[in-house]
Amino acid sequence: VSATWVDHTKPTLQAVQMLAALGHKRIGLLTRPADALFYSQVFDGFRRGMEEAGLEVDESMIPIFPTFSSLLAYSAMKRLLELPKPPTAIIASRDIYAEGAFHAISEAKLVVGRDISMIGFDDVTWPLKDKFLTTFREPCEEMGAEAVRMLMDRVVNGWRPPEKKEIEAPFVLR
């Protein structure tokens, strides 16, 4: 079937590369199981980035969530902060996970961006006054527009073999 898509390997790899370049050695990942949707790509990007940076993947810093839940991420982040060597950076495969992690970090009297770096994915804002989260924007509008172009091309010009068009997720530095 024809479709537009985002390769989630790329932004996750880029997030690890940026955090490692900033000197982070203990990077956590908040995500769904690898067999859910596109999350195998998230794991691939994370593991590849860690390997390229010469960093060990610590499975205890990769909580896996069965659903999209800020509360689950909040609880997991509280546990991560209690580790003998907690993460100095977090990659949230969805901004809803970043929201929960943010609240747990704040409750611990730590500051995101100063004490713990965090990069999300979606560019979804929760009820905070200012957008602050460095993230990758989910290019929903671009994906939809390209899907419409693909459909209209088939309506006007007739059948074509199925195609998949990758749309890049723009990086939003905050």
PDB file of C-alpha atoms in Angstrom:
ATOM      1  CA  VAL A   1       0.000   0.000   0.000  1.00  0.00           C
ATOM      2  CA  SER A   2       1.201   3.520  -0.679  1.00  0.00           C
ATOM      3  CA  ALA A   3       2.058   5.532   2.386  1.00  0.00           C
ATOM      4  CA  THR A   4       4.089   8.338   3.898  1.00  0.00           C
ATOM      5  CA  TRP A   5       6.234   7.623   6.928  1.00  0.00           C
ATOM      6  CA  VAL A   6       8.951   8.808   9.280  1.00  0.00           C
ATOM      7  CA  ASP A   7      12.016   6.631   9.815  1.00  0.00           C
ATOM      8  CA  HIS A   8      12.257   6.817  13.617  1.00  0.00           C
ATOM      9  CA  THR A   9      15.761   5.331  13.510  1.00  0.00           C
ATOM     10  CA  LYS A  10      17.174   8.636  12.272  1.00  0.00           C
ATOM     11  CA  PRO A  11      15.894  11.054  14.939  1.00  0.00           C
ATOM     12  CA  THR A  12      16.701   8.599  17.742  1.00  0.00           C
ATOM     13  CA  LEU A  13      20.225   8.108  16.403  1.00  0.00           C
ATOM     14  CA  GLN A  14      20.635  11.871  16.054  1.00  0.00           C
ATOM     15  CA  ALA A  15      19.389  12.405  19.628  1.00  0.00           C
ATOM     16  CA  VAL A  16      21.971   9.958  21.004  1.00  0.00           C
ATOM     17  CA  GLN A  17      24.707  11.572  18.907  1.00  0.00           C
ATOM     18  CA  MET A  18      23.843  15.046  20.213  1.00  0.00           C
ATOM     19  CA  LEU A  19      23.675  13.942  23.835  1.00  0.00           C
ATOM     20  CA  ALA A  20      26.929  11.983  23.566  1.00  0.00           C
ATOM     21  CA  ALA A  21      28.597  15.023  21.946  1.00  0.00           C
ATOM     22  CA  LEU A  22      27.525  17.032  25.005  1.00  0.00           C
ATOM     23  CA  GLY A  23      29.409  14.536  27.181  1.00  0.00           C
ATOM     24  CA  HIS A  24      26.533  12.362  28.394  1.00  0.00           C
ATOM     25  CA  LYS A  25      27.512   8.772  29.100  1.00  0.00           C
ATOM     26  CA  ARG A  26      24.378   7.556  30.914  1.00  0.00           C
ATOM     27  CA  ILE A  27      21.506   8.035  28.488  1.00  0.00           C
ATOM     28  CA  GLY A  28      18.065   6.618  29.236  1.00  0.00           C
ATOM     29  CA  LEU A  29      15.285   5.826  26.774  1.00  0.00           C
ATOM     30  CA  LEU A  30      11.541   6.017  27.524  1.00  0.00           C
ATOM     31  CA  THR A  31       9.685   3.988  24.912  1.00  0.00           C
ATOM     32  CA  ARG A  32       7.162   1.340  23.889  1.00  0.00           C
ATOM     33  CA  PRO A  33       8.021  -2.331  23.168  1.00  0.00           C
ATOM     34  CA  ALA A  34      10.077  -2.964  20.025  1.00  0.00           C
ATOM     35  CA  ASP A  35       7.254  -5.014  18.491  1.00  0.00           C
ATOM     36  CA  ALA A  36       4.760  -2.128  18.755  1.00  0.00           C
ATOM     37  CA  LEU A  37       4.260   0.047  15.686  1.00  0.00           C
ATOM     38  CA  PHE A  38       7.598   1.624  14.635  1.00  0.00           C
ATOM     39  CA  TYR A  39       9.395   1.251  17.962  1.00  0.00           C
ATOM     40  CA  SER A  40      11.889  -1.294  16.624  1.00  0.00           C
ATOM     41  CA  GLN A  41      13.291   1.691  14.698  1.00  0.00           C
ATOM     42  CA  VAL A  42      13.606   3.651  17.957  1.00  0.00           C
ATOM     43  CA  PHE A  43      15.568   0.790  19.530  1.00  0.00           C
ATOM     44  CA  ASP A  44      17.740   0.449  16.415  1.00  0.00           C
ATOM     45  CA  GLY A  45      18.604   4.154  16.426  1.00  0.00           C
ATOM     46  CA  PHE A  46      19.290   4.149  20.164  1.00  0.00           C
ATOM     47  CA  ARG A  47      21.522   1.068  20.136  1.00  0.00           C
ATOM     48  CA  ARG A  48      23.392   2.189  17.043  1.00  0.00           C
ATOM     49  CA  GLY A  49      23.970   5.654  18.487  1.00  0.00           C
ATOM     50  CA  MET A  50      25.214   4.254  21.781  1.00  0.00           C
ATOM     51  CA  GLU A  51      27.524   1.824  20.004  1.00  0.00           C
ATOM     52  CA  GLU A  52      28.920   4.542  17.706  1.00  0.00           C
ATOM     53  CA  ALA A  53      29.576   6.746  20.746  1.00  0.00           C
ATOM     54  CA  GLY A  54      31.324   3.883  22.542  1.00  0.00           C
ATOM     55  CA  LEU A  55      28.665   3.859  25.263  1.00  0.00           C
ATOM     56  CA  GLU A  56      27.193   0.827  26.968  1.00  0.00           C
ATOM     57  CA  VAL A  57      23.451   0.303  26.752  1.00  0.00           C
ATOM     58  CA  ASP A  58      22.169  -0.073  30.307  1.00  0.00           C
ATOM     59  CA  GLU A  59      18.872  -1.975  30.088  1.00  0.00           C
ATOM     60  CA  SER A  60      17.889  -0.666  33.537  1.00  0.00           C
ATOM     61  CA  MET A  61      17.656   2.804  31.970  1.00  0.00           C
ATOM     62  CA  ILE A  62      15.177   1.718  29.285  1.00  0.00           C
ATOM     63  CA  PRO A  63      11.701   1.498  30.815  1.00  0.00           C
ATOM     64  CA  ILE A  64       9.221   0.103  28.307  1.00  0.00           C
ATOM     65  CA  PHE A  65       5.574   1.162  28.429  1.00  0.00           C
ATOM     66  CA  PRO A  66       2.608  -0.881  27.161  1.00  0.00           C
ATOM     67  CA  THR A  67       0.612   2.285  26.430  1.00  0.00           C
ATOM     68  CA  PHE A  68       1.060   6.008  25.879  1.00  0.00           C
ATOM     69  CA  SER A  69       0.988   7.270  29.450  1.00  0.00           C
ATOM     70  CA  SER A  70       2.540  10.281  31.088  1.00  0.00           C
ATOM     71  CA  LEU A  71       1.885   8.669  34.461  1.00  0.00           C
ATOM     72  CA  LEU A  72       3.854   5.528  33.563  1.00  0.00           C
ATOM     73  CA  ALA A  73       6.756   7.713  32.406  1.00  0.00           C
ATOM     74  CA  TYR A  74       6.546   9.729  35.620  1.00  0.00           C
ATOM     75  CA  SER A  75       6.795   6.563  37.739  1.00  0.00           C
ATOM     76  CA  ALA A  76       9.613   5.167  35.617  1.00  0.00           C
ATOM     77  CA  MET A  77      11.576   8.423  35.817  1.00  0.00           C
ATOM     78  CA  LYS A  78      11.239   8.431  39.607  1.00  0.00           C
ATOM     79  CA  ARG A  79      12.769   4.927  39.630  1.00  0.00           C
ATOM     80  CA  LEU A  80      15.538   6.006  37.235  1.00  0.00           C
ATOM     81  CA  LEU A  81      16.446   8.909  39.505  1.00  0.00           C
ATOM     82  CA  GLU A  82      16.844   6.450  42.400  1.00  0.00           C
ATOM     83  CA  LEU A  83      19.459   4.359  40.575  1.00  0.00           C
ATOM     84  CA  PRO A  84      22.982   4.475  42.049  1.00  0.00           C
ATOM     85  CA  LYS A  85      24.058   6.049  38.751  1.00  0.00           C
ATOM     86  CA  PRO A  86      20.952   7.732  37.302  1.00  0.00           C
ATOM     87  CA  PRO A  87      20.835   8.891  33.701  1.00  0.00           C
ATOM     88  CA  THR A  88      22.206  12.330  32.901  1.00  0.00           C
ATOM     89  CA  ALA A  89      20.103  12.462  29.738  1.00  0.00           C
ATOM     90  CA  ILE A  90      16.769  11.058  28.585  1.00  0.00           C
ATOM     91  CA  ILE A  91      15.397  10.362  25.141  1.00  0.00           C
ATOM     92  CA  ALA A  92      11.609  10.192  25.181  1.00  0.00           C
ATOM     93  CA  SER A  93      10.231   8.391  22.136  1.00  0.00           C
ATOM     94  CA  ARG A  94       7.071  10.480  22.588  1.00  0.00           C
ATOM     95  CA  ASP A  95       6.635  13.872  24.208  1.00  0.00           C
ATOM     96  CA  ILE A  96       3.908  12.435  26.434  1.00  0.00           C
ATOM     97  CA  TYR A  97       6.683  10.399  28.078  1.00  0.00           C
ATOM     98  CA  ALA A  98       8.809  13.546  28.346  1.00  0.00           C
ATOM     99  CA  GLU A  99       5.932  15.206  30.189  1.00  0.00           C
ATOM    100  CA  GLY A 100       5.851  12.523  32.875  1.00  0.00           C
ATOM    101  CA  ALA A 101       9.646  12.505  33.140  1.00  0.00           C
ATOM    102  CA  PHE A 102       9.675  16.309  33.425  1.00  0.00           C
ATOM    103  CA  HIS A 103       7.337  16.221  36.430  1.00  0.00           C
ATOM    104  CA  ALA A 104       9.393  13.525  38.187  1.00  0.00           C
ATOM    105  CA  ILE A 105      12.606  15.462  37.534  1.00  0.00           C
ATOM    106  CA  SER A 106      11.036  18.681  38.818  1.00  0.00           C
ATOM    107  CA  GLU A 107       9.776  16.944  41.983  1.00  0.00           C
ATOM    108  CA  ALA A 108      13.359  15.810  42.615  1.00  0.00           C
ATOM    109  CA  LYS A 109      14.353  19.505  42.586  1.00  0.00           C
ATOM    110  CA  LEU A 110      16.291  19.028  39.342  1.00  0.00           C
ATOM    111  CA  VAL A 111      15.971  21.132  36.211  1.00  0.00           C
ATOM    112  CA  VAL A 112      15.564  19.752  32.699  1.00  0.00           C
ATOM    113  CA  GLY A 113      18.237  21.308  30.521  1.00  0.00           C
ATOM    114  CA  ARG A 114      20.534  21.993  33.439  1.00  0.00           C
ATOM    115  CA  ASP A 115      20.683  18.843  35.563  1.00  0.00           C
ATOM    116  CA  ILE A 116      19.265  16.357  33.071  1.00  0.00           C
ATOM    117  CA  SER A 117      19.121  16.804  29.317  1.00  0.00           C
ATOM    118  CA  MET A 118      16.005  15.578  27.542  1.00  0.00           C
ATOM    119  CA  ILE A 119      15.040  15.183  23.894  1.00  0.00           C
ATOM    120  CA  GLY A 120      11.532  14.186  22.853  1.00  0.00           C
ATOM    121  CA  PHE A 121       9.651  13.329  19.706  1.00  0.00           C
ATOM    122  CA  ASP A 122       6.350  14.871  18.546  1.00  0.00           C
ATOM    123  CA  ASP A 123       6.607  18.571  19.440  1.00  0.00           C
ATOM    124  CA  VAL A 124       3.458  18.240  21.507  1.00  0.00           C
ATOM    125  CA  THR A 125       3.074  20.776  24.285  1.00  0.00           C
ATOM    126  CA  TRP A 126       1.429  20.056  27.571  1.00  0.00           C
ATOM    127  CA  PRO A 127      -0.088  22.791  29.755  1.00  0.00           C
ATOM    128  CA  LEU A 128       3.076  24.738  30.488  1.00  0.00           C
ATOM    129  CA  LYS A 129       3.386  28.415  29.663  1.00  0.00           C
ATOM    130  CA  ASP A 130       6.483  28.188  27.478  1.00  0.00           C
ATOM    131  CA  LYS A 131       7.594  25.502  25.098  1.00  0.00           C
ATOM    132  CA  PHE A 132      10.979  24.340  26.350  1.00  0.00           C
ATOM    133  CA  LEU A 133      11.518  20.749  25.248  1.00  0.00           C
ATOM    134  CA  THR A 134      14.096  20.033  22.582  1.00  0.00           C
ATOM    135  CA  THR A 135      12.303  17.605  20.310  1.00  0.00           C
ATOM    136  CA  PHE A 136      11.774  16.273  16.823  1.00  0.00           C
ATOM    137  CA  ARG A 137       8.547  17.535  15.272  1.00  0.00           C
ATOM    138  CA  GLU A 138       6.188  14.876  13.950  1.00  0.00           C
ATOM    139  CA  PRO A 139       5.643  16.136  10.383  1.00  0.00           C
ATOM    140  CA  CYS A 140       1.916  15.283  10.316  1.00  0.00           C
ATOM    141  CA  GLU A 141       0.895  18.104   7.982  1.00  0.00           C
ATOM    142  CA  GLU A 142       3.677  17.309   5.505  1.00  0.00           C
ATOM    143  CA  MET A 143       2.875  13.592   5.628  1.00  0.00           C
ATOM    144  CA  GLY A 144      -0.812  14.266   5.013  1.00  0.00           C
ATOM    145  CA  ALA A 145      -0.122  16.709   2.173  1.00  0.00           C
ATOM    146  CA  GLU A 146       2.225  14.247   0.475  1.00  0.00           C
ATOM    147  CA  ALA A 147      -0.304  11.416   0.901  1.00  0.00           C
ATOM    148  CA  VAL A 148      -2.960  13.602  -0.781  1.00  0.00           C
ATOM    149  CA  ARG A 149      -0.543  14.374  -3.647  1.00  0.00           C
ATOM    150  CA  MET A 150       0.138  10.653  -4.068  1.00  0.00           C
ATOM    151  CA  LEU A 151      -3.594   9.887  -4.105  1.00  0.00           C
ATOM    152  CA  MET A 152      -4.438  12.710  -6.523  1.00  0.00           C
ATOM    153  CA  ASP A 153      -1.672  11.555  -8.864  1.00  0.00           C
ATOM    154  CA  ARG A 154      -3.324   8.144  -8.986  1.00  0.00           C
ATOM    155  CA  VAL A 155      -6.800   9.618  -9.470  1.00  0.00           C
ATOM    156  CA  VAL A 156      -5.614  11.813 -12.356  1.00  0.00           C
ATOM    157  CA  ASN A 157      -3.019   9.530 -13.971  1.00  0.00           C
ATOM    158  CA  GLY A 158      -4.320   6.063 -13.150  1.00  0.00           C
ATOM    159  CA  TRP A 159      -2.876   3.107 -11.317  1.00  0.00           C
ATOM    160  CA  ARG A 160       0.754   3.121 -10.214  1.00  0.00           C
ATOM    161  CA  PRO A 161       2.680   0.622  -8.111  1.00  0.00           C
ATOM    162  CA  PRO A 162       2.506   1.238  -4.361  1.00  0.00           C
ATOM    163  CA  GLU A 163       5.144   3.618  -3.041  1.00  0.00           C
ATOM    164  CA  LYS A 164       6.348   4.798   0.338  1.00  0.00           C
ATOM    165  CA  LYS A 165       7.636   8.321   0.802  1.00  0.00           C
ATOM    166  CA  GLU A 166       9.785   9.121   3.800  1.00  0.00           C
ATOM    167  CA  ILE A 167       9.240  12.521   5.399  1.00  0.00           C
ATOM    168  CA  GLU A 168      12.012  13.846   7.635  1.00  0.00           C
ATOM    169  CA  ALA A 169      11.190  14.822  11.229  1.00  0.00           C
ATOM    170  CA  PRO A 170      12.589  18.353  11.768  1.00  0.00           C
ATOM    171  CA  PHE A 171      14.730  18.964  14.838  1.00  0.00           C
ATOM    172  CA  VAL A 172      13.454  21.691  17.183  1.00  0.00           C
ATOM    173  CA  LEU A 173      16.194  23.024  19.485  1.00  0.00           C
ATOM    174  CA  ARG A 174      14.971  24.755  22.612  1.00  0.00           C
TER     175      ARG A 174
END
